[in-house]
C-alpha cells in the first residue's frame, strides 16, 4: 500500500506496517491496535470474553481486568467513524453541530450497535465533560447499562485530613464500580495486585522505550508511537500479554539497532500535546517532513504504590494524578518534556468543539511563544480517509520551518 492509495484509517495502519517492515515489534503493536475492537466484539459474541465500553485509561483499567472483564476504549471507535456516523448524533439525537466530534462519533457508533449482539455496558465518568454526560443519558434511554463514577478532583493545596477523606470516598467508589461490574461488592485483591504490578512494569518498560528512541528517533514513526503510548499503554488493546510481549521485543530491537548518526543530525524532535488524533494523515505529514514525536504530554508515568493494599493504591494514584485541573500543571509537564528532549516545537492537538481544551491550548501557545518555542495549534474533526486538506499542509509547513 502506497501513501497515494490510502482511503481509510485501516489503510493508514497497513501503510504504517509496510513502513515498519524492518520491525516485527512495531507490526505486532499495529496489529493489536487494528484488531482491538473487532476482536473484543468477536470474543464476546462467541462467549469467550466479557467486555465493557470504558474510557480505557487510568485506575479503572487494572480494576476491570482484575474483575475478569476486558475494557474496550470507546474513543477508539473514532477511527471506525465518518461524517455519516456523526450525522446520527446531529440529526437523530439533535446534538448541536458544534458539539465535540469525539462524542458525536461515539454516540453514532453506539447507536449503530444498539441492536447488534455486542456488549451494551458503558462505564462512564461524570467528570469527563458535558457532551459526554449528555451521551451517557441518551444511551441509557436506548437500553445501554451505563454506570458513571463520580467527580474526582484534588485541589492543589489539599493534603492531610481532607486528602484522607477523599481517598476514603474513592475507595467506596471503587467498591461501587466493582459491584456494578461483577454483581458482588468484593474486589479480588490478589488479581488487582497482579494488575497493578503489570501496569507498573509496563510504565517502566515504556519509559525505557522513550529513552531508547532518543538514539533511534525514526525507528517507531509517529502513528505507531501514538497508538503504542496513548492507547496501548493505557489499556493494552484488550490483550495485556500480547502487548507486553510486543514491547519486550521492541526494547530488544531498539537495543540492538545500530545508531544512525545522520538521523540524529537531521531529526526534528517534537512534543505532542494532545489526545489521540484520529486524522492519521497528520502523523504522515510529520514523518514526511522529518519530525519525530519524542515526547508526549498525556503519557501517565506515575507508578501505583505497591506497599499498600491494592484498592487504596488505586485511590491514591487517582489523587496523585488528578491534582491538576488547571492547564498550568499540564503546561509544566510540556515544558519539562521540551527541555529534556531539546524539542524544536510543540504540536498542540485537540478536537473541534472542546471548549476547555481549546482554552488550554491558547494559553500554552502564548506561553511557549513568549519563551521562543514554536508551536502549532490543530483542531481535529475525526476526519477519516485520504491525507488531504489544509491541516496536512499546515503540519508539513510547520515541521519544515523548524528544520
Ligand atoms: S475532547 Fe473535550 S469535549 Fe470532547 S470528549 Fe474530550 S473533554 Fe469532552
Short mmCIF file of C-alpha atoms and ligand atoms in Angstrom, two decimals:
data_model
loop_
_atom_site.label_atom_id
_atom_site.label_comp_id
_atom_site.label_asym_id
_atom_site.label_seq_id
_atom_site.Cartn_x
_atom_site.Cartn_y
_atom_site.Cartn_z
CA UNK A 1 0.00 0.00 0.00
CA UNK A 2 1.45 3.35 -1.08
CA UNK A 3 0.52 6.61 0.58
CA UNK A 4 -1.39 7.73 -2.54
CA UNK A 5 -3.73 4.73 -2.28
CA UNK A 6 -4.93 5.45 1.25
CA UNK A 7 -8.67 5.73 1.65
CA UNK A 8 -9.32 4.85 5.28
CA UNK A 9 -7.71 4.70 8.72
CA UNK A 10 -7.29 0.95 8.27
CA UNK A 11 -5.27 1.70 5.10
CA UNK A 12 -3.08 4.01 7.16
CA UNK A 13 -2.29 1.23 9.58
CA UNK A 14 -1.47 -1.12 6.68
CA UNK A 15 0.79 1.57 5.20
CA UNK A 16 2.43 2.06 8.60
CA UNK A 17 3.12 -1.69 8.82
CA UNK A 18 4.79 -1.56 5.45
CA UNK A 19 6.91 1.41 6.52
CA UNK A 20 7.97 -0.63 9.58
CA UNK A 21 8.71 -3.81 7.63
CA UNK A 22 12.08 -4.00 9.49
CA UNK A 23 10.39 -4.29 12.90
CA UNK A 24 8.31 -7.24 13.96
CA UNK A 25 7.59 -5.49 17.27
CA UNK A 26 6.02 -2.42 15.67
CA UNK A 27 3.99 -4.60 13.31
CA UNK A 28 2.65 -6.55 16.26
CA UNK A 29 1.68 -3.32 18.04
CA UNK A 30 -0.14 -2.11 14.93
CA UNK A 31 -1.90 -5.48 14.57
CA UNK A 32 -3.06 -5.23 18.18
CA UNK A 33 -4.40 -1.74 17.60
CA UNK A 34 -6.21 -2.75 14.43
CA UNK A 35 -7.87 -5.78 15.99
CA UNK A 36 -8.72 -4.22 19.38
CA UNK A 37 -12.44 -3.55 18.92
CA UNK A 38 -13.29 -6.27 16.35
CA UNK A 39 -11.57 -8.99 18.40
CA UNK A 40 -13.23 -7.89 21.67
CA UNK A 41 -16.64 -7.89 19.99
CA UNK A 42 -15.99 -11.28 18.36
CA UNK A 43 -14.80 -12.88 21.61
CA UNK A 44 -17.85 -11.51 23.41
CA UNK A 45 -20.20 -12.82 20.71
CA UNK A 46 -18.61 -16.26 20.94
CA UNK A 47 -18.97 -16.22 24.72
CA UNK A 48 -15.17 -16.32 25.22
CA UNK A 49 -14.73 -12.94 26.95
CA UNK A 50 -16.70 -10.47 28.97
CA UNK A 51 -16.22 -6.87 27.90
CA UNK A 52 -17.48 -3.36 28.59
CA UNK A 53 -17.06 0.03 26.97
CA UNK A 54 -14.90 2.28 29.11
CA UNK A 55 -12.65 5.29 28.71
CA UNK A 56 -9.85 2.73 28.83
CA UNK A 57 -7.28 4.64 30.83
CA UNK A 58 -6.35 5.32 34.42
CA UNK A 59 -7.35 3.49 37.59
CA UNK A 60 -10.32 1.70 36.07
CA UNK A 61 -8.21 -0.45 33.72
CA UNK A 62 -6.49 -2.58 36.42
CA UNK A 63 -9.82 -2.92 38.24
CA UNK A 64 -11.74 -4.06 35.15
CA UNK A 65 -9.10 -6.61 34.17
CA UNK A 66 -8.94 -7.84 37.78
CA UNK A 67 -12.71 -8.40 37.56
CA UNK A 68 -12.21 -10.74 34.60
CA UNK A 69 -13.54 -8.21 32.06
CA UNK A 70 -11.89 -6.55 29.05
CA UNK A 71 -12.11 -2.74 28.95
CA UNK A 72 -12.77 -1.55 25.40
CA UNK A 73 -11.93 2.12 24.87
CA UNK A 74 -14.93 3.81 23.27
CA UNK A 75 -12.76 6.64 21.94
CA UNK A 76 -11.12 4.06 19.65
CA UNK A 77 -14.41 3.87 17.75
CA UNK A 78 -13.50 7.27 16.33
CA UNK A 79 -11.40 5.83 13.58
CA UNK A 80 -14.19 3.47 12.57
CA UNK A 81 -16.34 6.54 12.09
CA UNK A 82 -17.04 9.05 9.39
CA UNK A 83 -19.31 12.01 8.66
CA UNK A 84 -22.40 9.77 8.45
CA UNK A 85 -21.75 8.43 11.97
CA UNK A 86 -21.52 11.97 13.29
CA UNK A 87 -24.72 12.87 11.49
CA UNK A 88 -26.59 10.25 13.52
CA UNK A 89 -25.72 12.27 16.62
CA UNK A 90 -26.68 15.55 14.97
CA UNK A 91 -29.84 14.52 13.11
CA UNK A 92 -31.28 11.70 15.19
CA UNK A 93 -30.21 12.82 18.66
CA UNK A 94 -30.18 16.53 17.89
CA UNK A 95 -26.66 17.17 19.20
CA UNK A 96 -25.72 20.74 18.23
CA UNK A 97 -23.35 20.80 15.25
CA UNK A 98 -20.63 22.45 17.34
CA UNK A 99 -20.54 19.54 19.83
CA UNK A 100 -17.20 17.77 20.15
CA UNK A 101 -16.70 15.37 17.25
CA UNK A 102 -15.36 12.62 19.53
CA UNK A 103 -18.63 12.49 21.44
CA UNK A 104 -20.70 12.57 18.27
CA UNK A 105 -18.70 9.67 16.77
CA UNK A 106 -19.09 7.61 19.92
CA UNK A 107 -22.83 8.20 20.13
CA UNK A 108 -23.24 7.35 16.44
CA UNK A 109 -21.31 4.09 16.88
CA UNK A 110 -23.33 3.04 19.92
CA UNK A 111 -26.49 3.86 18.01
CA UNK A 112 -25.40 1.58 15.16
CA UNK A 113 -24.73 -1.21 17.68
CA UNK A 114 -27.91 -0.83 19.67
CA UNK A 115 -29.49 -3.95 18.18
CA UNK A 116 -26.33 -5.91 17.43
CA UNK A 117 -25.02 -8.81 19.51
CA UNK A 118 -22.33 -6.96 21.36
CA UNK A 119 -21.69 -5.69 24.86
CA UNK A 120 -24.07 -2.93 25.93
CA UNK A 121 -22.49 -1.84 29.15
CA UNK A 122 -20.71 1.51 29.50
CA UNK A 123 -18.53 2.66 32.36
CA UNK A 124 -18.78 6.42 32.08
CA UNK A 125 -17.34 9.20 34.14
CA UNK A 126 -19.22 12.25 35.39
CA UNK A 127 -16.06 14.32 35.46
CA UNK A 128 -15.27 13.88 31.76
CA UNK A 129 -17.21 16.71 30.13
CA UNK A 130 -20.73 17.96 29.48
CA UNK A 131 -21.10 16.46 25.98
CA UNK A 132 -20.24 13.00 27.34
CA UNK A 133 -22.66 13.48 30.26
CA UNK A 134 -25.34 14.01 27.64
CA UNK A 135 -24.17 10.90 25.77
CA UNK A 136 -24.48 8.72 28.90
CA UNK A 137 -28.08 9.86 29.44
CA UNK A 138 -29.05 9.24 25.83
CA UNK A 139 -27.51 5.78 25.77
CA UNK A 140 -29.38 4.83 28.94
CA UNK A 141 -32.60 5.66 27.13
CA UNK A 142 -31.50 3.42 24.26
CA UNK A 143 -31.15 0.40 26.53
CA UNK A 144 -27.46 0.57 27.45
CA UNK A 145 -26.47 -0.22 31.03
CA UNK A 146 -24.48 2.90 31.95
CA UNK A 147 -22.63 3.44 35.19
CA UNK A 148 -20.96 6.76 35.98
CA UNK A 149 -18.23 7.25 38.50
CA UNK A 150 -18.37 10.44 40.47
CA UNK A 151 -16.24 13.54 40.09
CA UNK A 152 -12.69 13.22 41.37
CA UNK A 153 -10.69 16.34 41.88
CA UNK A 154 -7.95 17.27 44.29
CA UNK A 155 -7.24 20.94 44.64
CA UNK A 156 -3.55 21.90 44.59
CA UNK A 157 -3.40 22.57 48.35
CA UNK A 158 -5.41 19.55 49.52
CA UNK A 159 -3.35 17.44 51.93
CA UNK A 160 -3.72 15.79 55.35
CA UNK A 161 -7.18 15.05 56.72
CA UNK A 162 -9.02 16.35 53.65
CA UNK A 163 -6.93 14.16 51.37
CA UNK A 164 -7.63 11.12 53.57
CA UNK A 165 -11.37 11.85 53.31
CA UNK A 166 -11.07 11.96 49.53
CA UNK A 167 -9.21 8.65 49.50
CA UNK A 168 -11.92 7.10 51.67
CA UNK A 169 -14.58 8.46 49.33
CA UNK A 170 -12.82 6.99 46.31
CA UNK A 171 -12.27 3.59 47.91
CA UNK A 172 -16.06 3.43 48.29
CA UNK A 173 -16.41 4.36 44.63
CA UNK A 174 -14.10 1.51 43.65
CA UNK A 175 -16.33 -0.94 45.51
CA UNK A 176 -19.42 0.60 43.87
CA UNK A 177 -17.89 0.09 40.43
CA UNK A 178 -16.85 -3.47 41.30
CA UNK A 179 -20.42 -4.25 42.33
CA UNK A 180 -21.69 -2.92 39.02
CA UNK A 181 -19.01 -4.86 37.12
CA UNK A 182 -19.41 -8.23 38.82
CA UNK A 183 -22.64 -8.13 40.83
CA UNK A 184 -20.64 -8.64 44.04
CA UNK A 185 -19.26 -5.93 46.31
CA UNK A 186 -15.93 -7.67 46.66
CA UNK A 187 -12.64 -6.84 44.95
CA UNK A 188 -10.36 -9.76 44.12
CA UNK A 189 -7.32 -8.20 45.78
CA UNK A 190 -4.85 -10.81 44.54
CA UNK A 191 -5.84 -10.22 40.93
CA UNK A 192 -5.85 -6.45 41.42
CA UNK A 193 -2.35 -6.62 42.86
CA UNK A 194 -1.20 -8.54 39.79
CA UNK A 195 -2.79 -5.92 37.50
CA UNK A 196 -1.13 -3.08 39.40
CA UNK A 197 2.23 -4.84 39.10
CA UNK A 198 1.61 -5.31 35.38
CA UNK A 199 0.80 -1.61 34.96
CA UNK A 200 3.91 -0.50 36.84
CA UNK A 201 6.08 -2.94 34.90
CA UNK A 202 4.77 -1.59 31.61
CA UNK A 203 5.14 2.03 32.66
CA UNK A 204 8.81 1.34 33.39
CA UNK A 205 9.27 -0.52 30.10
CA UNK A 206 7.70 2.28 28.10
CA UNK A 207 9.92 4.80 29.81
CA UNK A 208 12.83 2.73 28.56
CA UNK A 209 11.38 2.70 25.04
CA UNK A 210 11.16 6.50 25.12
CA UNK A 211 14.78 6.72 26.29
CA UNK A 212 15.96 4.36 23.55
CA UNK A 213 14.01 6.30 20.93
CA UNK A 214 16.20 9.30 21.55
CA UNK A 215 19.04 7.36 19.93
CA UNK A 216 16.72 5.92 17.27
CA UNK A 217 14.22 8.73 16.61
CA UNK A 218 12.79 7.29 13.39
CA UNK A 219 12.56 3.62 14.41
CA UNK A 220 8.95 3.99 15.59
CA UNK A 221 7.20 6.55 13.42
CA UNK A 222 4.52 8.95 14.59
CA UNK A 223 1.30 6.95 14.13
CA UNK A 224 2.79 3.85 15.74
CA UNK A 225 4.16 5.99 18.59
CA UNK A 226 0.77 7.48 19.37
CA UNK A 227 -1.02 4.12 19.23
CA UNK A 228 1.62 2.37 21.34
CA UNK A 229 1.57 5.04 24.07
CA UNK A 230 -1.77 6.85 24.06
CA UNK A 231 -3.81 3.68 23.56
CA UNK A 232 -1.70 0.57 24.16
CA UNK A 233 -0.05 1.65 27.38
CA UNK A 234 -3.44 2.62 28.79
CA UNK A 235 -5.49 -0.49 28.04
CA UNK A 236 -3.14 -2.95 26.24
CA UNK A 237 -5.59 -3.14 23.30
CA UNK A 238 -7.57 -5.71 25.28
CA UNK A 239 -4.66 -8.19 25.17
CA UNK A 240 -2.24 -7.48 28.04
CA UNK A 241 0.14 -10.40 27.50
CA UNK A 242 0.47 -9.83 23.77
CA UNK A 243 1.05 -6.10 24.28
CA UNK A 244 3.77 -6.68 26.85
CA UNK A 245 5.47 -9.28 24.63
CA UNK A 246 5.49 -6.77 21.74
CA UNK A 247 7.03 -4.09 24.00
CA UNK A 248 9.71 -6.52 25.20
CA UNK A 249 10.55 -7.32 21.61
CA UNK A 250 10.67 -3.61 20.75
CA UNK A 251 13.15 -2.94 23.56
CA UNK A 252 15.31 -5.80 22.28
CA UNK A 253 15.15 -4.46 18.72
CA UNK A 254 15.99 -0.90 19.80
CA UNK A 255 18.90 -2.07 21.95
CA UNK A 256 20.38 -3.96 19.02
CA UNK A 257 19.70 -1.42 16.28
CA UNK A 258 22.79 0.44 15.04
CA UNK A 259 22.75 4.18 15.75
CA UNK A 260 22.43 6.24 12.59
CA UNK A 261 24.36 9.49 13.10
CA UNK A 262 22.71 11.08 10.08
CA UNK A 263 19.26 10.53 11.61
CA UNK A 264 20.41 12.08 14.88
CA UNK A 265 21.68 15.10 13.00
CA UNK A 266 18.59 15.56 10.85
CA UNK A 267 15.79 14.74 13.25
CA UNK A 268 13.37 17.47 14.35
CA UNK A 269 12.34 16.47 17.89
CA UNK A 270 8.73 17.34 18.68
CA UNK A 271 6.42 17.10 21.65
CA UNK A 272 2.82 16.04 21.07
CA UNK A 273 0.42 17.79 23.43
CA UNK A 274 -2.97 16.27 22.99
CA UNK A 275 -5.08 13.17 22.69
CA UNK A 276 -5.01 10.52 20.01
CA UNK A 277 -5.63 12.42 16.83
CA UNK A 278 -7.84 10.38 14.53
CA UNK A 279 -6.71 12.12 11.35
CA UNK A 280 -3.82 9.77 10.72
CA UNK A 281 -2.61 11.94 7.82
CA UNK A 282 -1.23 14.38 10.40
CA UNK A 283 1.27 11.75 11.55
CA UNK A 284 2.24 11.01 7.98
CA UNK A 285 2.86 14.72 7.40
CA UNK A 286 5.11 14.88 10.47
CA UNK A 287 7.11 11.86 9.27
CA UNK A 288 7.47 13.13 5.73
CA UNK A 289 8.77 16.49 6.97
CA UNK A 290 11.47 14.83 9.14
CA UNK A 291 9.78 15.26 12.51
CA UNK A 292 9.73 12.70 15.31
CA UNK A 293 7.29 12.67 18.21
CA UNK A 294 9.71 12.02 21.03
CA UNK A 295 7.71 13.49 23.91
CA UNK A 296 4.05 13.25 24.84
CA UNK A 297 2.08 15.11 27.43
CA UNK A 298 -0.58 12.50 28.06
CA UNK A 299 1.56 9.52 28.97
CA UNK A 300 0.90 8.80 32.65
CA UNK A 301 4.23 7.88 34.16
CA UNK A 302 3.38 7.89 37.83
CA UNK A 303 3.62 4.41 39.28
CA UNK A 304 0.98 2.85 41.51
CA UNK A 305 2.09 2.21 45.07
CA UNK A 306 2.73 -1.47 45.79
CA UNK A 307 3.40 -1.03 49.51
CA UNK A 308 -0.27 -0.52 50.45
CA UNK A 309 -3.46 -2.56 49.85
CA UNK A 310 -4.32 -2.57 46.13
CA UNK A 311 -7.70 -0.80 46.40
CA UNK A 312 -6.13 2.02 48.39
CA UNK A 313 -3.31 2.11 45.84
CA UNK A 314 -5.83 2.84 43.04
CA UNK A 315 -7.45 5.60 45.10
CA UNK A 316 -4.13 7.25 45.99
CA UNK A 317 -2.97 7.06 42.39
CA UNK A 318 -6.10 8.97 41.35
CA UNK A 319 -5.40 11.83 43.74
CA UNK A 320 -1.70 11.88 42.94
CA UNK A 321 -2.53 12.25 39.25
CA UNK A 322 -5.82 14.16 39.21
CA UNK A 323 -4.45 17.05 41.18
CA UNK A 324 -4.11 19.15 38.10
CA UNK A 325 -7.39 20.51 36.83
CA UNK A 326 -5.71 23.68 35.64
CA UNK A 327 -3.88 23.86 32.33
CA UNK A 328 -0.87 25.33 34.07
CA UNK A 329 0.09 21.94 35.56
CA UNK A 330 -0.10 20.23 32.21
CA UNK A 331 1.97 23.09 30.80
CA UNK A 332 4.71 22.29 33.31
CA UNK A 333 4.79 18.72 32.02
CA UNK A 334 5.09 20.00 28.46
CA UNK A 335 7.89 22.36 29.39
CA UNK A 336 9.75 19.57 31.12
CA UNK A 337 9.45 17.38 28.00
CA UNK A 338 10.58 20.21 25.72
CA UNK A 339 13.65 20.89 27.87
CA UNK A 340 14.54 17.22 28.31
CA UNK A 341 14.38 16.45 24.60
CA UNK A 342 15.63 19.82 23.33
CA UNK A 343 12.45 19.73 21.28
CA UNK A 344 12.20 22.26 18.50
CA UNK A 345 8.43 22.52 18.53
CA UNK A 346 5.14 21.56 20.08
CA UNK A 347 2.12 20.16 18.35
CA UNK A 348 -0.99 21.20 20.26
CA UNK A 349 -3.82 18.93 19.22
CA UNK A 350 -7.46 18.92 20.30
CA UNK A 351 -10.91 18.24 18.98
CA UNK A 352 -13.22 20.79 17.43
CA UNK A 353 -15.97 21.65 19.91
CA UNK A 354 -13.96 21.04 23.07
CA UNK A 355 -14.17 24.44 24.66
CA UNK A 356 -11.96 23.92 27.70
CA UNK A 357 -9.16 22.15 25.84
CA UNK A 358 -9.09 24.96 23.29
CA UNK A 359 -8.61 27.48 26.12
CA UNK A 360 -5.69 25.40 27.45
CA UNK A 361 -4.12 25.25 24.01
CA UNK A 362 -4.35 29.01 23.55
CA UNK A 363 -2.74 29.54 26.97
CA UNK A 364 0.09 27.16 26.14
CA UNK A 365 0.61 28.64 22.70
CA UNK A 366 1.03 32.12 24.18
CA UNK A 367 3.31 30.90 26.97
CA UNK A 368 5.64 28.91 24.71
CA UNK A 369 5.63 31.63 22.07
CA UNK A 370 6.91 34.09 24.68
CA UNK A 371 9.66 31.59 25.57
CA UNK A 372 10.64 31.29 21.92
CA UNK A 373 9.35 27.72 21.48
CA UNK A 374 7.38 27.27 18.30
CA UNK A 375 4.01 25.55 18.36
CA UNK A 376 1.15 24.75 16.05
CA UNK A 377 -2.44 24.60 17.27
CA UNK A 378 -4.51 21.94 15.50
CA UNK A 379 -8.21 21.19 15.81
CA UNK A 380 -9.17 17.67 14.77
CA UNK A 381 -12.53 16.64 13.48
CA UNK A 382 -12.30 12.84 13.35
CA UNK A 383 -11.90 13.22 9.61
CA UNK A 384 -11.11 9.83 8.16
CA UNK A 385 -9.70 8.95 4.77
CA UNK A 386 -7.00 10.19 2.49
CA UNK A 387 -4.29 12.57 3.69
CA UNK A 388 -5.58 15.72 2.10
CA UNK A 389 -6.54 19.14 3.32
CA UNK A 390 -5.30 22.28 4.84
CA UNK A 391 -4.36 20.69 8.16
CA UNK A 392 -1.78 18.42 6.48
CA UNK A 393 -0.25 21.35 4.62
CA UNK A 394 -0.03 23.33 7.84
CA UNK A 395 1.68 20.49 9.73
CA UNK A 396 4.23 19.94 6.98
CA UNK A 397 4.97 23.65 6.69
CA UNK A 398 5.38 23.91 10.45
CA UNK A 399 7.80 20.98 10.76
CA UNK A 400 9.78 22.06 7.72
CA UNK A 401 10.04 25.56 9.16
CA UNK A 402 11.74 24.07 12.24
CA UNK A 403 14.34 22.21 10.16
S1 LIG B 1 -12.36 16.49 23.61
FE1 LIG B 1 -13.30 17.83 25.18
S2 LIG B 1 -15.50 17.90 24.68
FE2 LIG B 1 -14.58 16.19 23.57
S3 LIG B 1 -14.88 14.41 24.85
FE3 LIG B 1 -12.87 15.20 25.36
S4 LIG B 1 -13.19 16.60 27.02
FE4 LIG B 1 -15.19 16.22 26.11
#
